[in-house]
mmCIF file of C-alpha atoms in Angstrom:
data_model
loop_
_atom_site.group_PDB
_atom_site.id
_atom_site.type_symbol
_atom_site.label_atom_id
_atom_site.label_comp_id
_atom_site.label_asym_id
_atom_site.label_seq_id
_atom_site.Cartn_x
_atom_site.Cartn_y
_atom_site.Cartn_z
ATOM 1 C CA GLU Z 142 20.524 -9.833 -50.402
ATOM 2 C CA THR Z 143 21.884 -12.549 -52.198
ATOM 3 C CA GLY Z 144 22.458 -13.482 -56.151
ATOM 4 C CA VAL Z 145 21.948 -11.019 -58.748
ATOM 5 C CA THR Z 146 20.223 -7.796 -58.254
ATOM 6 C CA GLN Z 147 19.145 -5.116 -60.842
ATOM 7 C CA THR Z 148 17.667 -1.635 -60.561
ATOM 8 C CA PRO Z 149 15.418 -0.279 -61.559
ATOM 9 C CA ARG Z 150 12.807 -3.235 -62.367
ATOM 10 C CA HIS Z 151 10.994 -1.077 -64.784
ATOM 11 C CA LEU Z 152 12.164 2.010 -66.564
ATOM 12 C CA VAL Z 153 10.019 4.369 -68.950
ATOM 13 C CA MET Z 154 12.280 6.893 -70.832
ATOM 14 C CA GLY Z 155 12.047 9.036 -73.635
ATOM 15 C CA MET Z 156 14.311 9.143 -76.634
ATOM 16 C CA THR Z 157 16.239 12.176 -75.480
ATOM 17 C CA ASN Z 158 16.563 11.083 -71.814
ATOM 18 C CA LYS Z 159 19.829 9.643 -70.276
ATOM 19 C CA LYS Z 160 19.465 6.936 -67.689
ATOM 20 C CA SER Z 161 21.578 4.154 -66.113
ATOM 21 C CA LEU Z 162 20.752 0.557 -65.262
ATOM 22 C CA LYS Z 163 22.658 -0.807 -62.448
ATOM 23 C CA CYS Z 164 23.579 -4.563 -61.810
ATOM 24 C CA GLU Z 165 24.952 -5.871 -58.446
ATOM 25 C CA GLN Z 166 26.122 -9.454 -57.780
ATOM 26 C CA HIS Z 167 26.912 -10.829 -54.309
ATOM 27 C CA LEU Z 168 28.284 -14.063 -55.262
ATOM 28 C CA GLY Z 169 31.854 -13.303 -55.640
ATOM 29 C CA HIS Z 170 32.038 -13.993 -59.563
ATOM 30 C CA ASN Z 171 34.513 -12.518 -61.774
ATOM 31 C CA ALA Z 172 32.407 -12.383 -64.912
ATOM 32 C CA MET Z 173 29.520 -10.286 -65.507
ATOM 33 C CA TYR Z 174 27.339 -9.848 -68.716
ATOM 34 C CA TRP Z 175 24.696 -7.622 -70.297
ATOM 35 C CA TYR Z 176 21.784 -9.485 -72.423
ATOM 36 C CA LYS Z 177 18.940 -7.806 -74.198
ATOM 37 C CA GLN Z 178 15.683 -10.093 -74.697
ATOM 38 C CA SER Z 179 13.184 -8.168 -77.106
ATOM 39 C CA ALA Z 180 9.764 -9.583 -77.440
ATOM 40 C CA LYS Z 181 9.624 -12.955 -79.076
ATOM 41 C CA LYS Z 182 13.251 -13.023 -79.846
ATOM 42 C CA PRO Z 183 16.144 -15.027 -78.304
ATOM 43 C CA LEU Z 184 18.458 -13.442 -75.773
ATOM 44 C CA GLU Z 185 21.261 -11.266 -77.463
ATOM 45 C CA LEU Z 186 24.653 -10.971 -75.523
ATOM 46 C CA MET Z 187 25.338 -7.330 -75.576
ATOM 47 C CA PHE Z 188 28.570 -6.857 -73.551
ATOM 48 C CA VAL Z 189 31.076 -9.122 -71.171
ATOM 49 C CA TYR Z 190 33.487 -8.451 -68.677
ATOM 50 C CA SER Z 191 35.795 -10.374 -66.918
ATOM 51 C CA LEU Z 192 37.698 -9.143 -64.026
ATOM 52 C CA GLU Z 193 36.375 -5.619 -64.725
ATOM 53 C CA GLU Z 194 37.755 -5.760 -68.258
ATOM 54 C CA ARG Z 195 35.459 -5.649 -71.167
ATOM 55 C CA VAL Z 196 36.086 -9.047 -73.511
ATOM 56 C CA GLU Z 197 33.226 -8.672 -75.568
ATOM 57 C CA ASN Z 198 31.136 -5.787 -77.440
ATOM 58 C CA ASN Z 199 28.884 -7.683 -79.507
ATOM 59 C CA SER Z 200 28.173 -5.019 -82.115
ATOM 60 C CA VAL Z 201 26.150 -2.917 -79.829
ATOM 61 C CA PRO Z 202 25.212 0.677 -80.909
ATOM 62 C CA SER Z 203 27.334 3.157 -78.998
ATOM 63 C CA ARG Z 204 24.028 4.655 -77.425
ATOM 64 C CA PHE Z 205 24.521 1.607 -74.902
ATOM 65 C CA SER Z 206 27.766 2.270 -72.825
ATOM 66 C CA PRO Z 207 28.685 -0.321 -70.316
ATOM 67 C CA GLU Z 208 30.585 0.285 -67.118
ATOM 68 C CA CYS Z 209 32.122 -2.183 -64.682
ATOM 69 C CA PRO Z 210 33.969 -0.316 -61.806
ATOM 70 C CA ASN Z 211 34.680 -3.232 -59.710
ATOM 71 C CA SER Z 212 33.849 -7.084 -60.095
ATOM 72 C CA SER Z 213 30.642 -6.835 -58.252
ATOM 73 C CA HIS Z 214 28.980 -3.921 -60.183
ATOM 74 C CA LEU Z 215 28.006 -3.536 -63.726
ATOM 75 C CA PHE Z 216 26.205 -0.721 -65.344
ATOM 76 C CA LEU Z 217 24.481 -0.033 -68.504
ATOM 77 C CA HIS Z 218 24.308 3.819 -69.419
ATOM 78 C CA LEU Z 219 21.790 4.548 -71.868
ATOM 79 C CA HIS Z 220 21.264 7.747 -74.034
ATOM 80 C CA THR Z 221 19.195 8.687 -77.271
ATOM 81 C CA LEU Z 222 17.471 5.352 -77.324
ATOM 82 C CA GLN Z 223 15.195 4.444 -80.017
ATOM 83 C CA PRO Z 224 11.706 2.762 -79.460
ATOM 84 C CA GLU Z 225 13.143 -0.462 -80.800
ATOM 85 C CA ASP Z 226 15.330 -0.537 -77.916
ATOM 86 C CA SER Z 227 12.486 -1.262 -75.619
ATOM 87 C CA ALA Z 228 13.275 -4.649 -74.231
ATOM 88 C CA LEU Z 229 14.122 -6.695 -71.196
ATOM 89 C CA TYR Z 230 17.643 -5.988 -70.131
ATOM 90 C CA LEU Z 231 19.347 -9.040 -68.164
ATOM 91 C CA CYS Z 232 22.543 -9.036 -66.346
ATOM 92 C CA ALA Z 233 24.220 -12.250 -65.334
ATOM 93 C CA SER Z 234 27.305 -13.262 -63.434
ATOM 94 C CA SER Z 235 29.400 -16.352 -63.480
ATOM 95 C CA HIS Z 236 32.396 -17.657 -61.419
ATOM 96 C CA THR Z 237 34.781 -17.119 -64.518
ATOM 97 C CA LEU Z 238 34.101 -17.077 -68.277
ATOM 98 C CA GLY Z 239 33.535 -20.447 -70.074
ATOM 99 C CA ALA Z 240 30.421 -22.362 -70.908
ATOM 100 C CA VAL Z 241 30.807 -24.869 -68.246
ATOM 101 C CA ASN Z 242 30.258 -21.755 -65.611
ATOM 102 C CA GLU Z 243 26.598 -21.608 -64.750
ATOM 103 C CA GLN Z 244 25.331 -17.949 -65.470
ATOM 104 C CA TYR Z 245 23.376 -16.360 -62.666
ATOM 105 C CA PHE Z 246 20.809 -14.025 -64.035
ATOM 106 C CA GLY Z 247 19.125 -11.117 -62.488
ATOM 107 C CA PRO Z 248 15.260 -10.199 -62.699
ATOM 108 C CA GLY Z 249 15.934 -7.828 -65.440
ATOM 109 C CA THR Z 250 14.886 -4.318 -66.139
ATOM 110 C CA ARG Z 251 11.978 -3.935 -68.289
ATOM 111 C CA LEU Z 252 12.746 -0.823 -70.354
ATOM 112 C CA THR Z 253 10.144 1.204 -72.514
ATOM 113 C CA VAL Z 254 11.337 3.934 -74.862
ATOM 114 C CA THR Z 255 8.653 6.471 -75.627
ATOM 115 C CA LEU X 55 29.466 -22.551 -80.973
ATOM 116 C CA ALA X 56 27.718 -25.716 -81.928
ATOM 117 C CA LYS X 57 24.052 -25.253 -83.487
ATOM 118 C CA THR X 58 21.345 -26.618 -81.455
ATOM 119 C CA THR X 59 17.882 -27.438 -82.783
ATOM 120 C CA GLN X 60 14.998 -28.083 -80.245
ATOM 121 C CA PRO X 61 11.107 -28.154 -80.703
ATOM 122 C CA ILE X 62 9.329 -24.703 -80.563
ATOM 123 C CA SER X 63 6.789 -25.829 -78.299
ATOM 124 C CA MET X 64 5.400 -28.786 -76.188
ATOM 125 C CA ASP X 65 2.386 -29.371 -74.281
ATOM 126 C CA SER X 66 1.808 -31.484 -71.298
ATOM 127 C CA TYR X 67 -0.494 -32.128 -68.264
ATOM 128 C CA GLU X 68 0.417 -32.153 -64.574
ATOM 129 C CA GLY X 69 2.118 -35.465 -63.399
ATOM 130 C CA GLN X 70 3.469 -36.387 -66.749
ATOM 131 C CA GLU X 71 7.141 -36.545 -67.740
ATOM 132 C CA VAL X 72 8.175 -34.172 -70.375
ATOM 133 C CA ASN X 73 11.250 -34.973 -72.552
ATOM 134 C CA ILE X 74 12.704 -32.417 -74.573
ATOM 135 C CA THR X 75 15.329 -33.365 -77.217
ATOM 136 C CA CYS X 76 17.834 -31.095 -78.516
ATOM 137 C CA SER X 77 19.818 -31.927 -81.650
ATOM 138 C CA HIS X 78 23.713 -30.922 -81.640
ATOM 139 C CA ASN X 79 25.201 -32.615 -84.829
ATOM 140 C CA ASN X 80 28.351 -30.699 -84.814
ATOM 141 C CA ILE X 81 29.082 -30.791 -81.185
ATOM 142 C CA ALA X 82 32.961 -30.691 -80.423
ATOM 143 C CA THR X 83 34.892 -32.857 -78.211
ATOM 144 C CA ASN X 84 35.215 -30.558 -75.512
ATOM 145 C CA ASP X 85 31.918 -29.161 -75.337
ATOM 146 C CA TYR X 86 29.404 -29.475 -72.654
ATOM 147 C CA ILE X 87 25.718 -29.380 -72.910
ATOM 148 C CA THR X 88 23.927 -27.110 -70.579
ATOM 149 C CA TRP X 89 19.761 -26.366 -70.070
ATOM 150 C CA TYR X 90 18.530 -23.229 -68.796
ATOM 151 C CA GLN X 91 14.715 -22.568 -67.710
ATOM 152 C CA GLN X 92 13.173 -19.071 -68.085
ATOM 153 C CA PHE X 93 9.786 -17.818 -66.887
ATOM 154 C CA PRO X 94 8.034 -14.972 -68.407
ATOM 155 C CA SER X 95 9.780 -11.545 -67.465
ATOM 156 C CA GLN X 96 12.465 -13.419 -65.518
ATOM 157 C CA GLY X 97 16.109 -14.142 -66.232
ATOM 158 C CA PRO X 98 17.011 -17.658 -67.209
ATOM 159 C CA ARG X 99 17.783 -20.169 -64.511
ATOM 160 C CA PHE X 100 20.539 -23.212 -64.806
ATOM 161 C CA ILE X 101 19.003 -26.540 -64.609
ATOM 162 C CA ILE X 102 21.406 -29.087 -65.492
ATOM 163 C CA GLN X 103 24.699 -29.699 -67.356
ATOM 164 C CA GLY X 104 26.487 -32.814 -68.638
ATOM 165 C CA TYR X 105 28.924 -34.136 -70.911
ATOM 166 C CA LYS X 106 28.063 -37.733 -71.546
ATOM 167 C CA THR X 107 25.710 -40.580 -70.606
ATOM 168 C CA LYS X 108 23.270 -39.439 -67.731
ATOM 169 C CA VAL X 109 23.159 -36.488 -65.196
ATOM 170 C CA THR X 110 20.411 -36.353 -62.594
ATOM 171 C CA ASN X 111 19.717 -33.629 -59.997
ATOM 172 C CA GLU X 112 16.501 -32.607 -57.813
ATOM 173 C CA VAL X 113 15.089 -30.990 -60.749
ATOM 174 C CA ALA X 114 15.769 -32.758 -63.920
ATOM 175 C CA SER X 115 17.780 -35.515 -65.849
ATOM 176 C CA LEU X 116 19.878 -35.042 -68.930
ATOM 177 C CA PHE X 117 20.367 -38.094 -71.107
ATOM 178 C CA ILE X 118 23.356 -38.003 -73.707
ATOM 179 C CA PRO X 119 23.871 -40.786 -75.897
ATOM 180 C CA ALA X 120 27.420 -42.128 -76.771
ATOM 181 C CA ASP X 121 27.604 -40.065 -80.139
ATOM 182 C CA ARG X 122 26.795 -36.807 -78.289
ATOM 183 C CA LYS X 123 24.776 -35.687 -81.309
ATOM 184 C CA SER X 124 21.668 -34.956 -79.231
ATOM 185 C CA SER X 125 20.603 -34.677 -75.706
ATOM 186 C CA THR X 126 17.073 -35.163 -73.818
ATOM 187 C CA LEU X 127 15.996 -33.143 -70.907
ATOM 188 C CA SER X 128 13.528 -35.283 -68.892
ATOM 189 C CA LEU X 129 11.423 -33.253 -66.466
ATOM 190 C CA PRO X 130 9.593 -35.796 -63.956
ATOM 191 C CA ARG X 131 6.022 -35.338 -63.007
ATOM 192 C CA VAL X 132 5.584 -31.812 -64.209
ATOM 193 C CA SER X 133 3.156 -29.125 -62.448
ATOM 194 C CA LEU X 134 1.689 -25.950 -63.576
ATOM 195 C CA SER X 135 4.813 -24.048 -62.332
ATOM 196 C CA ASP X 136 7.164 -26.033 -64.864
ATOM 197 C CA THR X 137 5.362 -24.048 -67.671
ATOM 198 C CA ALA X 138 8.493 -22.244 -69.028
ATOM 199 C CA VAL X 139 10.944 -21.695 -71.839
ATOM 200 C CA TYR X 140 13.671 -24.332 -71.905
ATOM 201 C CA TYR X 141 16.874 -23.640 -73.617
ATOM 202 C CA CYS X 142 19.576 -26.117 -74.860
ATOM 203 C CA LEU X 143 23.098 -24.791 -75.039
ATOM 204 C CA VAL X 144 26.260 -26.356 -76.046
ATOM 205 C CA GLY X 145 29.607 -24.699 -75.384
ATOM 206 C CA GLU X 146 33.468 -25.414 -74.659
ATOM 207 C CA PRO X 147 34.327 -24.635 -70.912
ATOM 208 C CA SER X 148 37.071 -21.946 -71.508
ATOM 209 C CA ASN X 149 36.409 -20.469 -74.643
ATOM 210 C CA ASP X 150 32.628 -20.545 -75.366
ATOM 211 C CA TYR X 151 31.276 -17.768 -72.872
ATOM 212 C CA LYS X 152 29.110 -16.481 -75.654
ATOM 213 C CA LEU X 153 26.239 -18.499 -74.815
ATOM 214 C CA SER X 154 23.695 -18.775 -77.703
ATOM 215 C CA PHE X 155 20.126 -19.392 -76.110
ATOM 216 C CA GLY X 156 18.222 -19.676 -79.480
ATOM 217 C CA ALA X 157 14.505 -19.631 -79.440
ATOM 218 C CA GLY X 158 14.140 -22.614 -76.704
ATOM 219 C CA THR X 159 11.216 -24.740 -76.342
ATOM 220 C CA THR X 160 7.846 -23.390 -74.494
ATOM 221 C CA VAL X 161 6.564 -26.102 -72.412
ATOM 222 C CA THR X 162 2.959 -25.455 -71.394
ATOM 223 C CA VAL X 163 1.802 -27.734 -68.488
ATOM 224 C CA ARG X 164 -2.062 -27.807 -68.280
ATOM 225 C CA ALA X 165 -4.135 -28.969 -65.429
#
């Protein structure tokens, strides 16, 4: 498989559940990102990793916990979410950090919190 | 990050050329201009990037005037499948990994 993949594609969870979103990139990139896109809102950058080190935590609530075990994999651990956390969660990667570097996005995980 | 302003929406018909202008009055010397395309329920996709003058690829052209305070994305002969949201982003190569996508321009192509 090529590019950036995300699993699951759809997830429904209750507010007391714990779940994880997975992202994998097959591009040999060194930077990975988590974005949130709520309905009718712009993309919001959540977390940025470069060479497996977190370089950005954009004031995201602690109920979202990222993990980057290696440069190819990125996880977003979810617990005690709120209904307003329902959104499309997008993972992206780029060769290195920097605006010039094209970001490759995955298809996203559509999350619904009930 | 330089702030960008682009129209909220544009309508067009199949076969027409669509031009979307983005204003970025406070663009910095080292900033590049990048455009992304996003279809519903998908992640954005890189279209084109430029620094000055004109850049063309198989998908679009990007026109940047000398003062670089604006840029125009040109989509030639659009089809229904070009209906999407188009984002203009401005950022400096090494520092601005925090891409600000804004609201984008929703382009609707009709038959």
